[in-house]
């Protein structure tokens, strides 16, 4: 008995340990990755607006000394973030008007999105949520009850999406409880999680996590987020495989990012490695014009060329849908 209990406790704790020892000091990041000659005072100034945050298991996949590393480029603060760009706003999607109850977004038919918490294991510099004030807050029990009442009162809702921030930074006991609350509502048939954690900290996908997902009557869908094949190392692959084997439908969404994956070969590699582990490409997002991230922008014309090349290179089921989210549209818009 002893050994298995110790093992399961270790396994339970590992992801929490990794989540609480994130790299958040730009000087430390540069030292770990042997990046010399960085202007640390600018880095620090940028971090005051949107802090640096990288988990170690992700950092370990980066190439030392390479400022063009596609994983590093997603997290390294840049002086350009301080430049104001016309047409780029703090809330490009004007989401505030689709919030009937605090913490719940109801914009699309049949689906609601619950902002479970505001914290992520990583801070992606292009994130459109970078300006939201809800950094560390979590939905409390009272707020959750109001959300449940709203969902129960609208029979057109079939699917609940746990989003954030990253919902998998919440504990399994909380997630299991909320999943149970939802499955008691008869018109809910699907639970979806929008999360980057299986890619950032693969140990998050442990037995405890799989057990509540498997036990639910709800069909569980997970939409992960990876932008480059180098993000999917063996450990991440094995985490994704565990999810798929447990019956979870796992899909990937990527964001088209200049200098990182604005190239059909790079994206084709990503789609293929995802499928090795049973994950299907879902969306390829044209980037939201969020203030401070203009340097990642890929022109629409270029995006369409990339899609053509992807369609020529891959089987149809491995080609993600190229979409853009427009503030006034009640679904994502295909280009
Ligand atoms: C993206 C999004 C969804 C999910 O849309 P799908 O097309 O089903 O993936 C739901 N609600 C909101 C507000 C969204 O932005
Ligand atoms: S994980 Fe998602 S929500 Fe979190 S910072 Fe990155 S893009 Fe934004």
Coordinates of C-alpha atoms and ligand atoms in Angstrom, one line a residue:
X1 CA 0.0 0.0 0.0
X2 CA 2.7 2.4 1.1
X3 CA 4.5 2.8 -2.2
X4 CA 1.4 3.5 -4.4
X5 CA 0.1 6.1 -1.9
X6 CA 3.4 7.9 -2.0
X7 CA 3.5 7.8 -5.7
X8 CA 0.1 9.1 -6.1
X9 CA 0.8 11.9 -3.7
X10 CA 3.9 12.9 -5.5
X11 CA 2.1 12.8 -8.8
X12 CA -0.6 15.0 -7.3
X13 CA 1.9 17.5 -6.1
X14 CA 4.3 17.7 -9.0
X15 CA 2.2 20.0 -11.2
X16 CA 1.5 22.3 -8.3
X17 CA 5.1 22.6 -7.5
X18 CA 5.9 23.3 -11.2
X19 CA 3.2 25.9 -11.3
X20 CA 4.4 27.7 -8.2
X21 CA 8.0 27.9 -9.4
X22 CA 7.5 29.8 -12.6
X23 CA 10.2 32.0 -14.0
X24 CA 9.0 35.6 -13.7
X25 CA 12.2 37.6 -13.5
X26 CA 13.5 38.6 -17.0
X27 CA 17.1 38.7 -15.7
X28 CA 16.8 35.1 -14.6
X29 CA 15.2 34.1 -17.9
X30 CA 18.2 35.6 -19.8
X31 CA 20.6 33.8 -17.5
X32 CA 18.9 30.4 -17.8
X33 CA 18.8 30.7 -21.6
X34 CA 22.3 32.3 -21.9
X35 CA 20.9 35.4 -23.7
X36 CA 23.5 38.1 -23.5
X37 CA 23.2 41.8 -24.1
X38 CA 19.5 42.2 -23.3
X39 CA 18.3 45.6 -22.2
X40 CA 17.1 44.5 -18.8
X41 CA 15.7 47.9 -17.8
X42 CA 13.3 47.9 -20.9
X43 CA 12.4 44.3 -20.1
X44 CA 11.5 45.2 -16.6
X45 CA 9.5 48.2 -17.8
X46 CA 7.5 46.0 -20.2
X47 CA 6.9 43.5 -17.4
X48 CA 5.3 46.1 -15.3
X49 CA 2.4 46.2 -17.9
X50 CA 2.2 42.4 -18.3
X51 CA 4.5 40.3 -16.2
X52 CA 6.8 37.7 -17.6
X53 CA 5.7 34.1 -16.7
X54 CA 7.2 30.9 -18.0
X55 CA 7.0 27.4 -16.5
X56 CA 10.2 25.4 -16.4
X57 CA 9.1 22.4 -18.3
X58 CA 8.3 24.8 -21.2
X59 CA 11.5 26.8 -20.8
X60 CA 13.5 23.5 -21.1
X61 CA 12.3 23.1 -24.6
X62 CA 13.8 26.3 -25.7
X63 CA 17.2 26.5 -27.5
X64 CA 19.9 28.3 -25.4
X65 CA 21.3 31.5 -26.9
X66 CA 18.7 31.7 -29.6
X67 CA 16.6 34.9 -29.5
X68 CA 14.6 33.6 -32.5
X69 CA 13.5 30.5 -30.7
X70 CA 9.8 30.1 -31.5
X71 CA 8.9 29.3 -27.9
X72 CA 11.0 32.1 -26.5
X73 CA 9.4 34.6 -28.9
X74 CA 6.0 33.8 -27.4
X75 CA 7.0 34.8 -23.9
X76 CA 9.9 37.2 -24.1
X77 CA 8.9 40.8 -23.3
X78 CA 9.7 43.2 -26.1
X79 CA 10.3 47.0 -26.1
X80 CA 7.9 47.2 -29.0
X81 CA 5.0 46.3 -26.6
X82 CA 5.3 49.9 -25.3
X83 CA 4.5 51.4 -28.7
X84 CA 0.9 52.6 -29.1
X85 CA -0.5 51.3 -32.5
X86 CA -3.7 53.0 -33.9
X87 CA -6.6 50.5 -34.3
X88 CA -5.3 48.3 -31.5
X89 CA -7.3 48.4 -28.4
X90 CA -7.4 47.0 -24.9
X91 CA -10.7 45.1 -25.5
X92 CA -10.7 44.2 -29.2
X93 CA -13.7 41.9 -28.9
X94 CA -15.8 44.2 -26.8
X95 CA -16.7 41.2 -24.7
X96 CA -18.0 43.3 -21.8
X97 CA -21.5 43.5 -23.2
X98 CA -22.1 39.7 -23.4
X99 CA -21.8 39.1 -19.7
X100 CA -25.3 38.4 -18.2
X101 CA -23.8 37.1 -14.9
X102 CA -20.3 38.0 -13.6
X103 CA -17.8 35.4 -14.9
X104 CA -20.0 34.1 -17.7
X105 CA -19.8 35.1 -21.4
X106 CA -22.9 34.2 -23.5
X107 CA -22.3 35.3 -27.0
X108 CA -22.6 32.2 -29.2
X109 CA -25.7 30.0 -29.6
X110 CA -25.8 26.9 -27.4
X111 CA -22.5 27.6 -25.7
X112 CA -21.4 29.7 -22.7
X113 CA -18.0 30.5 -21.6
X114 CA -17.1 30.5 -17.9
X115 CA -14.1 32.6 -16.9
X116 CA -13.0 30.2 -14.1
X117 CA -10.0 32.2 -13.0
X118 CA -7.7 34.8 -14.3
X119 CA -4.3 33.1 -14.0
X120 CA -2.3 31.2 -16.5
X121 CA 0.8 29.1 -16.3
X122 CA 2.4 31.2 -19.0
X123 CA 2.0 34.8 -20.2
X124 CA 1.8 34.8 -24.0
X125 CA 2.8 38.2 -25.2
X126 CA 0.2 38.3 -27.9
X127 CA -2.7 37.4 -25.6
X128 CA -5.8 39.5 -26.0
X129 CA -6.5 39.1 -22.3
X130 CA -3.3 40.8 -21.4
X131 CA -5.2 44.0 -20.4
X132 CA -7.9 42.4 -18.3
X133 CA -7.8 43.3 -14.7
X134 CA -8.8 39.8 -13.4
X135 CA -5.3 38.5 -13.1
X136 CA -5.5 36.3 -10.1
X137 CA -9.1 36.2 -9.2
X138 CA -11.2 33.0 -9.1
X139 CA -14.9 32.5 -9.2
X140 CA -16.1 32.0 -5.7
X141 CA -18.9 29.7 -4.6
X142 CA -21.6 32.4 -4.5
X143 CA -20.7 33.6 -8.0
X144 CA -20.7 30.0 -9.2
X145 CA -24.2 29.5 -7.9
X146 CA -25.5 32.5 -9.9
X147 CA -23.7 31.1 -13.0
X148 CA -25.4 27.7 -12.5
X149 CA -28.8 29.3 -12.1
X150 CA -28.3 31.1 -15.4
X151 CA -27.2 28.0 -17.2
X152 CA -30.1 26.0 -15.7
X153 CA -32.6 28.6 -16.8
X154 CA -31.7 28.5 -20.5
X155 CA -32.4 25.2 -22.2
X156 CA -30.7 26.4 -25.4
X157 CA -27.3 26.0 -23.7
X158 CA -25.9 22.5 -24.4
X159 CA -22.2 23.1 -23.8
X160 CA -20.3 24.9 -21.1
X161 CA -16.7 26.0 -21.7
X162 CA -14.3 26.4 -18.8
X163 CA -11.9 29.1 -19.8
X164 CA -9.9 31.8 -18.1
X165 CA -7.1 32.4 -17.7
X166 CA -6.5 28.7 -17.6
X167 CA -9.1 26.5 -15.9
X168 CA -6.6 23.7 -15.3
X169 CA -4.7 25.9 -12.8
X170 CA -7.7 25.2 -10.5
X171 CA -7.6 22.2 -8.3
X172 CA -9.1 18.9 -9.4
X173 CA -11.5 18.8 -6.4
X174 CA -13.0 22.2 -7.5
X175 CA -13.2 21.1 -11.1
X176 CA -14.7 17.8 -10.3
X177 CA -17.3 19.5 -8.1
X178 CA -18.3 22.0 -10.8
X179 CA -18.4 19.3 -13.4
X180 CA -20.8 17.4 -11.2
X181 CA -23.0 20.5 -10.7
X182 CA -23.2 20.9 -14.5
X183 CA -24.1 17.3 -15.2
X184 CA -27.1 17.6 -12.9
X185 CA -28.5 20.1 -15.4
X186 CA -30.3 17.9 -18.0
X187 CA -29.8 20.1 -21.1
X188 CA -26.0 20.2 -20.7
X189 CA -24.3 17.5 -22.7
X190 CA -20.8 18.7 -23.2
X191 CA -18.1 20.2 -21.1
X192 CA -15.2 21.9 -22.8
X193 CA -11.9 23.1 -21.4
X194 CA -9.8 25.7 -23.0
X195 CA -6.4 25.2 -21.6
X196 CA -2.7 25.5 -22.3
X197 CA -1.6 23.5 -19.3
X198 CA -1.1 20.0 -20.9
X199 CA 1.4 21.7 -23.2
X200 CA 3.1 23.9 -20.5
X201 CA 3.1 21.5 -17.6
X202 CA 2.3 17.9 -18.9
X203 CA 2.3 16.5 -15.3
X204 CA -1.0 18.4 -14.9
X205 CA -2.6 15.5 -16.7
X206 CA -2.4 13.0 -13.8
X207 CA -4.7 10.3 -12.6
X208 CA -6.8 12.6 -10.4
X209 CA -7.5 14.9 -13.4
X210 CA -8.4 12.0 -15.7
X211 CA -10.6 10.4 -13.1
X212 CA -13.2 13.1 -12.9
X213 CA -13.2 13.6 -16.6
X214 CA -13.8 10.0 -17.2
X215 CA -16.4 9.7 -14.5
X216 CA -18.7 12.4 -15.9
X217 CA -21.8 11.7 -18.0
X218 CA -20.8 14.8 -20.0
X219 CA -18.7 14.5 -23.1
X220 CA -15.5 16.2 -22.4
X221 CA -13.7 18.2 -25.1
X222 CA -10.4 19.8 -24.5
X223 CA -9.0 22.5 -26.7
X224 CA -5.3 22.9 -26.1
X225 CA -3.1 25.7 -27.5
X226 CA 0.2 25.1 -29.3
X227 CA 1.7 27.2 -32.0
X228 CA 4.8 25.3 -33.0
X229 CA 5.9 21.6 -33.3
X230 CA 8.8 22.3 -30.9
X231 CA 6.2 22.7 -28.1
X232 CA 5.1 19.1 -28.4
X233 CA 8.0 17.1 -26.8
X234 CA 7.7 13.5 -25.7
X235 CA 6.3 14.3 -22.3
X236 CA 3.6 16.6 -23.7
X237 CA 2.8 14.0 -26.3
X238 CA 2.3 11.4 -23.6
X239 CA 0.0 13.7 -21.6
X240 CA -2.1 14.3 -24.7
X241 CA -2.2 10.6 -25.4
X242 CA -3.4 9.9 -21.8
X243 CA -6.3 12.3 -22.4
X244 CA -7.3 10.8 -25.7
X245 CA -7.1 7.3 -24.2
X246 CA -9.4 8.4 -21.4
X247 CA -12.0 9.3 -24.0
X248 CA -11.4 13.1 -24.1
X249 CA -11.8 14.7 -27.5
X250 CA -8.6 16.8 -27.8
X251 CA -8.3 19.6 -30.3
X252 CA -5.7 22.3 -30.9
X253 CA -6.0 26.0 -31.5
X254 CA -3.1 28.0 -32.7
X255 CA -2.6 31.7 -33.3
X256 CA -0.8 32.8 -36.5
X257 CA 2.2 34.8 -35.3
X258 CA 4.7 36.6 -37.3
X259 CA 8.2 35.2 -37.0
X260 CA 6.9 32.1 -35.1
X261 CA 4.6 30.1 -37.3
X262 CA 3.7 32.3 -40.3
X263 CA 4.9 29.6 -42.6
X264 CA 3.1 26.5 -44.1
X265 CA 6.0 24.1 -43.4
X266 CA 6.1 25.0 -39.8
X267 CA 2.3 24.7 -39.4
X268 CA 2.2 21.4 -41.3
X269 CA 4.8 20.0 -38.9
X270 CA 2.7 21.1 -35.9
X271 CA -0.5 19.5 -37.3
X272 CA 1.3 16.3 -38.0
X273 CA 3.0 16.0 -34.6
X274 CA -0.3 16.7 -32.9
X275 CA -2.0 13.9 -34.8
X276 CA 0.8 11.5 -33.8
X277 CA -0.7 11.8 -30.3
X278 CA -4.3 11.8 -31.3
X279 CA -5.0 15.5 -31.4
X280 CA -6.8 17.2 -34.3
X281 CA -6.1 20.8 -35.4
X282 CA -9.2 22.9 -34.8
X283 CA -8.6 26.7 -35.3
X284 CA -5.8 28.8 -36.7
X285 CA -6.7 32.3 -35.4
X286 CA -5.8 35.4 -37.1
X287 CA -4.5 37.5 -34.4
X288 CA -6.7 39.9 -32.4
X289 CA -5.5 43.5 -32.7
X290 CA -4.6 43.9 -29.0
X291 CA -2.6 47.0 -28.0
X292 CA 1.1 46.1 -27.4
X293 CA 1.2 43.1 -29.7
X294 CA 1.2 44.6 -33.2
X295 CA 4.7 43.1 -34.0
X296 CA 3.1 39.7 -34.2
X297 CA 0.6 40.6 -36.8
X298 CA 0.3 38.6 -40.0
X299 CA -1.5 40.3 -42.9
X300 CA -4.7 38.7 -44.1
X301 CA -3.3 38.2 -47.6
X302 CA -0.4 36.2 -46.3
X303 CA -2.7 34.2 -44.0
X304 CA -4.7 33.1 -47.1
X305 CA -1.6 32.1 -48.9
X306 CA -0.5 30.0 -46.0
X307 CA -3.9 28.3 -45.9
X308 CA -3.6 27.4 -49.6
X309 CA -0.2 25.8 -49.0
X310 CA -1.4 23.9 -46.0
X311 CA -4.4 22.5 -48.0
X312 CA -2.0 21.3 -50.7
X313 CA 0.4 19.8 -48.1
X314 CA -1.9 18.0 -45.7
X315 CA -4.9 15.6 -45.6
X316 CA -8.1 17.7 -45.2
X317 CA -8.6 16.5 -41.6
X318 CA -5.3 18.0 -40.5
X319 CA -6.0 21.5 -41.9
X320 CA -7.1 23.9 -39.2
X321 CA -9.9 26.4 -39.9
X322 CA -8.5 29.8 -40.5
X323 CA -10.7 32.2 -38.5
X324 CA -10.9 35.6 -37.1
X325 CA -13.0 36.7 -34.2
X326 CA -15.0 39.9 -34.9
X327 CA -16.6 41.9 -32.1
X328 CA -20.1 42.0 -33.7
X329 CA -20.3 38.5 -35.1
X330 CA -21.9 35.7 -33.0
X331 CA -19.5 33.0 -34.2
X332 CA -15.9 32.9 -35.3
X333 CA -15.6 34.0 -38.9
X334 CA -13.9 31.8 -41.5
X335 CA -11.7 33.7 -43.9
Ligands
LIG1 C1 -14.6 31.2 -29.2 C2 -15.7 31.3 -28.3 C3 -16.6 30.3 -28.1 C4 -16.4 28.9 -28.7 O1 -16.6 28.9 -30.1 P1 -16.5 27.6 -30.9 O2 -16.6 28.1 -32.3 O3 -17.6 26.7 -30.6 O4 -15.1 27.0 -30.6 C5 -17.7 30.5 -27.2 N1 -17.9 31.7 -26.7 C6 -17.1 32.7 -26.9 C7 -17.4 34.0 -26.3 C8 -16.0 32.6 -27.7 O5 -15.2 33.6 -27.9
LIG2 S1 -2.4 30.7 -22.0 FE1 -4.1 31.6 -23.3 S2 -5.2 33.0 -21.9 FE2 -3.2 32.5 -20.9 S3 -1.8 34.1 -21.6 FE3 -1.6 32.5 -23.1 S4 -3.0 33.0 -24.7 FE4 -3.6 34.2 -22.9

